[in-house]
XYZ file of C-alpha atoms in Angstrom:
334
model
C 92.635 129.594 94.562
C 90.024 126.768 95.150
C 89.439 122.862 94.685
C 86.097 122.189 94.869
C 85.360 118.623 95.929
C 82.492 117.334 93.247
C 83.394 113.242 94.972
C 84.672 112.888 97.768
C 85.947 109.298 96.944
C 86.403 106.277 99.379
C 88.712 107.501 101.703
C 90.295 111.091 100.414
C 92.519 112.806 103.603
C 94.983 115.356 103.720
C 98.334 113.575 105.120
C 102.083 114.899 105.480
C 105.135 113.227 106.873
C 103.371 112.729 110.835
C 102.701 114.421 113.621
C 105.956 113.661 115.859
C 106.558 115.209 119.668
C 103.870 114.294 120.967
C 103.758 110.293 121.573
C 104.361 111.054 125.045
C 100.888 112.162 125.359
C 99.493 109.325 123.903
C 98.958 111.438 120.461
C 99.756 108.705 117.393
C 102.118 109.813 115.101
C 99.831 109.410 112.104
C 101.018 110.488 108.103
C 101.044 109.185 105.074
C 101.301 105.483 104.576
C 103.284 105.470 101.809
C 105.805 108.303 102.664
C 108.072 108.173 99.530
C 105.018 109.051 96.808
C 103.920 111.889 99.485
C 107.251 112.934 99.458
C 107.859 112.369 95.427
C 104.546 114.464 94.490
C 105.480 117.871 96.588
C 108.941 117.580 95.364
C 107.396 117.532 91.556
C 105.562 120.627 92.504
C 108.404 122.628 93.801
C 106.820 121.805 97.633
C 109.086 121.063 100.491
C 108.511 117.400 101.142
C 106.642 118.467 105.002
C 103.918 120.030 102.485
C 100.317 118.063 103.123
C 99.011 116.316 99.889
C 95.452 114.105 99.447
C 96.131 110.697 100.270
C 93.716 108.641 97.531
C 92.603 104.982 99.118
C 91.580 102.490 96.190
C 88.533 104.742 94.857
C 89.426 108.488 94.241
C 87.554 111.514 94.312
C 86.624 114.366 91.116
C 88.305 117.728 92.324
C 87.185 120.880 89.896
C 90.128 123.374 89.912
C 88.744 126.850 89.711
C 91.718 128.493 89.222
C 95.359 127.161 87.135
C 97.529 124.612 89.409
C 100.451 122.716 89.344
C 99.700 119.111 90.273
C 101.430 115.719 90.691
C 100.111 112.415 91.364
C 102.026 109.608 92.634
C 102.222 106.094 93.808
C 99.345 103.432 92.487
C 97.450 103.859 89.632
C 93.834 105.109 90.174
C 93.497 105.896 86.635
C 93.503 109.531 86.970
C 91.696 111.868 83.907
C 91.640 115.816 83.489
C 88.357 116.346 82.288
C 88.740 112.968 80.407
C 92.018 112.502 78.938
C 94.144 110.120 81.291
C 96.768 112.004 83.037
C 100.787 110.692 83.694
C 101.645 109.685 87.373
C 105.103 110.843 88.747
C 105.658 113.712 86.781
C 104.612 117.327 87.188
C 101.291 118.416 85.517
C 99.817 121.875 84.415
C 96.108 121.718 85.072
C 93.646 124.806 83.299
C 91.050 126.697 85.304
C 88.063 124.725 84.889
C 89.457 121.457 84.626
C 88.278 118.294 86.693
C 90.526 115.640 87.852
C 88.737 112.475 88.415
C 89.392 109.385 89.416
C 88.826 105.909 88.909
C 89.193 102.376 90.577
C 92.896 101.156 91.211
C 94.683 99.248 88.633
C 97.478 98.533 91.172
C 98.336 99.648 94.726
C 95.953 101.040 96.800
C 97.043 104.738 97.481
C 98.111 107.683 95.463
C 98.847 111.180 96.178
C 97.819 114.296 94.950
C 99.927 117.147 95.887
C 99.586 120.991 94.715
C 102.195 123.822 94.112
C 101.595 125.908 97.324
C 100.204 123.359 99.109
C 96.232 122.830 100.772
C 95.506 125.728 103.207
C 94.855 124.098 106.439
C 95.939 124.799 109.330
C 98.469 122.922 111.432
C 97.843 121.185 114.646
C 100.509 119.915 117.003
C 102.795 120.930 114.192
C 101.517 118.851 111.912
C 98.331 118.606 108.296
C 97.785 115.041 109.050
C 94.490 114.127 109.521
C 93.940 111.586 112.452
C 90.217 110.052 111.883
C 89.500 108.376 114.984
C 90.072 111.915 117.411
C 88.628 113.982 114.638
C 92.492 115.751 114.902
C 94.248 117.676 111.672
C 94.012 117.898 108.511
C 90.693 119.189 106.828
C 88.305 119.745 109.600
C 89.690 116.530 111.254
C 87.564 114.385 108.631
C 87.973 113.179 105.240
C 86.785 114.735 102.216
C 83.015 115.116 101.797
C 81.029 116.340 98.667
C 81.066 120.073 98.404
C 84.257 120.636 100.175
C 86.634 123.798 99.074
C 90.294 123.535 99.461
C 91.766 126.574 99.615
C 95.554 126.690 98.098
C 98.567 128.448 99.430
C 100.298 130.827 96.924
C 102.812 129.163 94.995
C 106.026 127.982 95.369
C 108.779 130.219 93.215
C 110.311 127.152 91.640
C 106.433 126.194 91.453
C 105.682 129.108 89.092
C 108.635 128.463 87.026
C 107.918 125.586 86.287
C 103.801 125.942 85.623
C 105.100 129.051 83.425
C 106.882 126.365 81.262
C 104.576 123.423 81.519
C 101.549 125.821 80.799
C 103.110 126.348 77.272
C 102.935 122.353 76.638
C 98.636 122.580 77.341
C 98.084 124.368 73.784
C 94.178 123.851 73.643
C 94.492 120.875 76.196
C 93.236 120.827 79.757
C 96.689 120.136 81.178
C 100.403 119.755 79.582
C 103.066 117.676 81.488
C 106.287 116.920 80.786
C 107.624 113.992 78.383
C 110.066 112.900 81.387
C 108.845 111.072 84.756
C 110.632 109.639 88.036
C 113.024 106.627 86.909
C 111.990 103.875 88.126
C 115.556 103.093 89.215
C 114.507 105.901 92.185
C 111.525 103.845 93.126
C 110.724 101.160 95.806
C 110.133 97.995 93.935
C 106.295 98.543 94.350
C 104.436 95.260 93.168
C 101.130 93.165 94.138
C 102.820 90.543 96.310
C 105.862 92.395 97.474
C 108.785 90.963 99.643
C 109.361 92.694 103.001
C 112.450 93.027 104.422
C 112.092 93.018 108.029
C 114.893 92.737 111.043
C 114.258 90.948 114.237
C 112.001 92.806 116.464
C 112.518 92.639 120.671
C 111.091 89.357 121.379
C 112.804 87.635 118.412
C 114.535 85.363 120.468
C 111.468 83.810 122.345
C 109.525 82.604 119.320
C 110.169 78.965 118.675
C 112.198 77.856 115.761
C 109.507 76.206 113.752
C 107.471 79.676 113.771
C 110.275 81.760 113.113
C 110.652 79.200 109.705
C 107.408 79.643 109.038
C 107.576 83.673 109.266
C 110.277 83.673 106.532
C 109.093 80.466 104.476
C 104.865 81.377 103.728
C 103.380 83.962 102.891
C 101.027 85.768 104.727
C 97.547 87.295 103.300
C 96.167 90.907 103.757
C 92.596 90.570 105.686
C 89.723 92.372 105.258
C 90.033 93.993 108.538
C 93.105 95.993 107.809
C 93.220 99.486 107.798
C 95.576 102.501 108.185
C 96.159 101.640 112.181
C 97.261 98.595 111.185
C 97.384 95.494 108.585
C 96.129 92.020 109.889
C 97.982 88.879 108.084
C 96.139 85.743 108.057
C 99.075 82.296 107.372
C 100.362 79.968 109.195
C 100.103 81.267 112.794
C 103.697 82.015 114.957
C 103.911 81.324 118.861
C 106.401 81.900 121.452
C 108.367 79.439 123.117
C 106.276 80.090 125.971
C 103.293 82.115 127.024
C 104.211 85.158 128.660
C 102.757 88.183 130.531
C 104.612 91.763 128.968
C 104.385 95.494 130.330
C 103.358 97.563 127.213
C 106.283 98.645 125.284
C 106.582 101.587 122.598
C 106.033 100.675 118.977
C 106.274 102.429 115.712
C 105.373 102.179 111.780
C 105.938 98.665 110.746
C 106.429 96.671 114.009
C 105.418 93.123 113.854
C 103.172 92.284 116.995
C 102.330 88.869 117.837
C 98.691 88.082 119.669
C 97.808 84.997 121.248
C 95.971 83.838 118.165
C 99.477 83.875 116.446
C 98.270 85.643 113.502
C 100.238 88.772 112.776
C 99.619 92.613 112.687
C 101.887 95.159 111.441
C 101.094 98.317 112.684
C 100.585 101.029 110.215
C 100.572 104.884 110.282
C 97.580 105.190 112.428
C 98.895 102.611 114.906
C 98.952 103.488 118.947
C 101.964 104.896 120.513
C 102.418 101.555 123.028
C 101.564 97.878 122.150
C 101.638 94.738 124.703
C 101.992 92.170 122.149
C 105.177 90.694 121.591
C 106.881 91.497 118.538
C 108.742 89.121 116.386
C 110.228 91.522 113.610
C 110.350 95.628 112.468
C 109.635 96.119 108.954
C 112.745 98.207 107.641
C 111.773 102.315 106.523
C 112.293 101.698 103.393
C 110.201 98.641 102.538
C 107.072 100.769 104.542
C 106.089 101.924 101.026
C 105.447 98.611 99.464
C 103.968 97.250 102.311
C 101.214 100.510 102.058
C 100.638 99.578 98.657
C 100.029 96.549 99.264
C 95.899 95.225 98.709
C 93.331 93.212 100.660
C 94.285 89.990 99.562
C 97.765 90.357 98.797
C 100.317 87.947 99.709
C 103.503 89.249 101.349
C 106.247 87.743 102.356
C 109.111 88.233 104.746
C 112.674 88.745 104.444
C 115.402 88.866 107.418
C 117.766 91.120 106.604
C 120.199 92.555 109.666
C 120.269 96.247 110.310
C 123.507 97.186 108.303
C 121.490 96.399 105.072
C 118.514 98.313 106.730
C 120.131 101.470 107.355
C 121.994 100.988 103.927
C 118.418 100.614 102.329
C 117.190 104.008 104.528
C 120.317 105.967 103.307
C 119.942 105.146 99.705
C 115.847 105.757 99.890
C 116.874 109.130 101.038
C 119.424 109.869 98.317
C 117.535 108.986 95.811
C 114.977 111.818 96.713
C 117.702 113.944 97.466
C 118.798 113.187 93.716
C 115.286 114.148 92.677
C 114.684 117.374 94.590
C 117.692 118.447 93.205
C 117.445 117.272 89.378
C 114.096 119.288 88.995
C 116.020 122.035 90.307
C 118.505 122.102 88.417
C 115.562 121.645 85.219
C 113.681 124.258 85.917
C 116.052 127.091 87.602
């Protein structure tokens, strides 16, 4: 079972939930950025949510499936077509032998996933698919996608067969058949273009000066060109500390706020180092990381302070709402 990579796409990498154990040793944790569609699209495929799937960045690839599959795509629209007729996002999706899935430039967001029943046959490093470009480390080959690739796939899930047994019925003489249901949005982080972040005060909180700390929760802050997975730059009005001061590297993690003597704000990302000397003013909350991965050059974001009840109350509900779903489509299709 075979994907044969006709484009490669911008940036096309095999990602899963990170590479964790090994910080320690100076190896970044890595993963998808937006975690909840990775998770969404192998739970729609009968995957465990650990399962790798193709993390799509802004311009997608064309993948010819030489053999039947059970896909699902989710998170932004990349206006995805099997062999030309557009296909639904957050659903489950019977694809033919022979069939192409291509796609297109994003209508919103910047990342989708593609994951297969089975999963992509690749072997795990430091228990973990995700690829890690910079050291070459994980997923396929250590590299992204390039023309002429072949993805092997793992046999199939059993709740994976069942449910491309029944979907295959729904093709007729198309080159896929889904389902007439999708993921409720109700499930769904509020993804949108400018997105509010809810973020709670990060170590060195208390040192930034009151009219920056306004200013963090009163502007908005733009997306910069230089962004990327390690970490987003934010160009607004700029926050200082009281005072300068010299800091001893400290560890940091997905969403942490850091502070540079320029004032202008990074957020580190899924690629981001294990330790960081900046200081940092604020922690994005887990469950806001997705719409802050979606989130475009140029997009304006703003922050929220919320205090860490309502952060671990937004975490716990994140996590029953896929519990919800991984049940639901068993229940559906058992």
């Amino acid at each position: 079972m075979t994907i044969h990579v006709q484009k490669p796409g911008l940036l096309t990498t095999l990602q899963d939930s990170g590479r964790y154990g090994y910080q320690q040793y100076g190896v970044i944790v890595s993963g998808a950025m937006d975690r909840f569609a990775h998770k969404t699209a192998n739970l729609l495929v009968g995957n465990e949510e650990t399962e790798a799937s193709l993390e799509i960045t802004i311009i997608g690839p064309a993948l010819y499936f030489e053999t039947p599959a059970l896909i699902s795509i989710c998170g932004s629209d990349l206006s995805p077509k099997i062999d030309g007729m557009p296909v639904p996002l957050w659903r489950p999706v019977y694809i033919k032998a022979g069939a192409t899935v291509q796609f297109g430039s994003s209508r919103e967001g910047c990342r989708c996933y593609l994951a297969v029943s089975g999963g992509i046959d690749v072997p795990r490093q430091m228990n973990s698919y995700s690829t890690y470009l910079r050291a070459g480390l994980g997923g396929f080959q250590g590299r992204a996608l390039k023309e002429n690739d072949r993805l092997s796939i793992k046999p199939i899930t059993k709740l994976g067969a069942k449910m491309m047994e029944r979907l295959g019925g729904n093709a007729r003489d198309a080159a896929f058949g889904s389902v007439s249901w999708r993921v409720s949005f109700e499930l769904m982080p509020a993804y949108e273009a400018n997105p509010e972040i809810r973020v709670i005060p990060g170590a060195q909180y208390p040192l930034f000066d009151p009219a920056s700390l306004e200013n963090l929760f009163a502007t908005e802050f733009k997306v910069q060109p230089q962004s990327d997975r390690m970490g987003y730059r934010l160009a607004g009005k700029p926050i200082h500390m009281r005072e300068p001061k010299e800091m001893l590297s400290e560890p940091v993690t997905f969403g942490t706020v850091q502070v540079p003597p320029d004032g202008n704000l990074i957020v580190l990302m899924a690629d981001r180092q294990t330790t960081g000397g900046y200081p940092k003013v604020a922690q994005v909350i887990s469950a806001d990381l997705p719409l802050l991965a979606q989130a475009q050059i140029g997009s304006s974001i703003r922050f929220r302070l919320v205090d860490l009840r309502e952060a671990q109350e937004a975490y716990l509900m994140t996590e029953l709402n896929l519990n919800f779903l991984k049940k639901s489509i068993q229940m559906h299709f058992i």
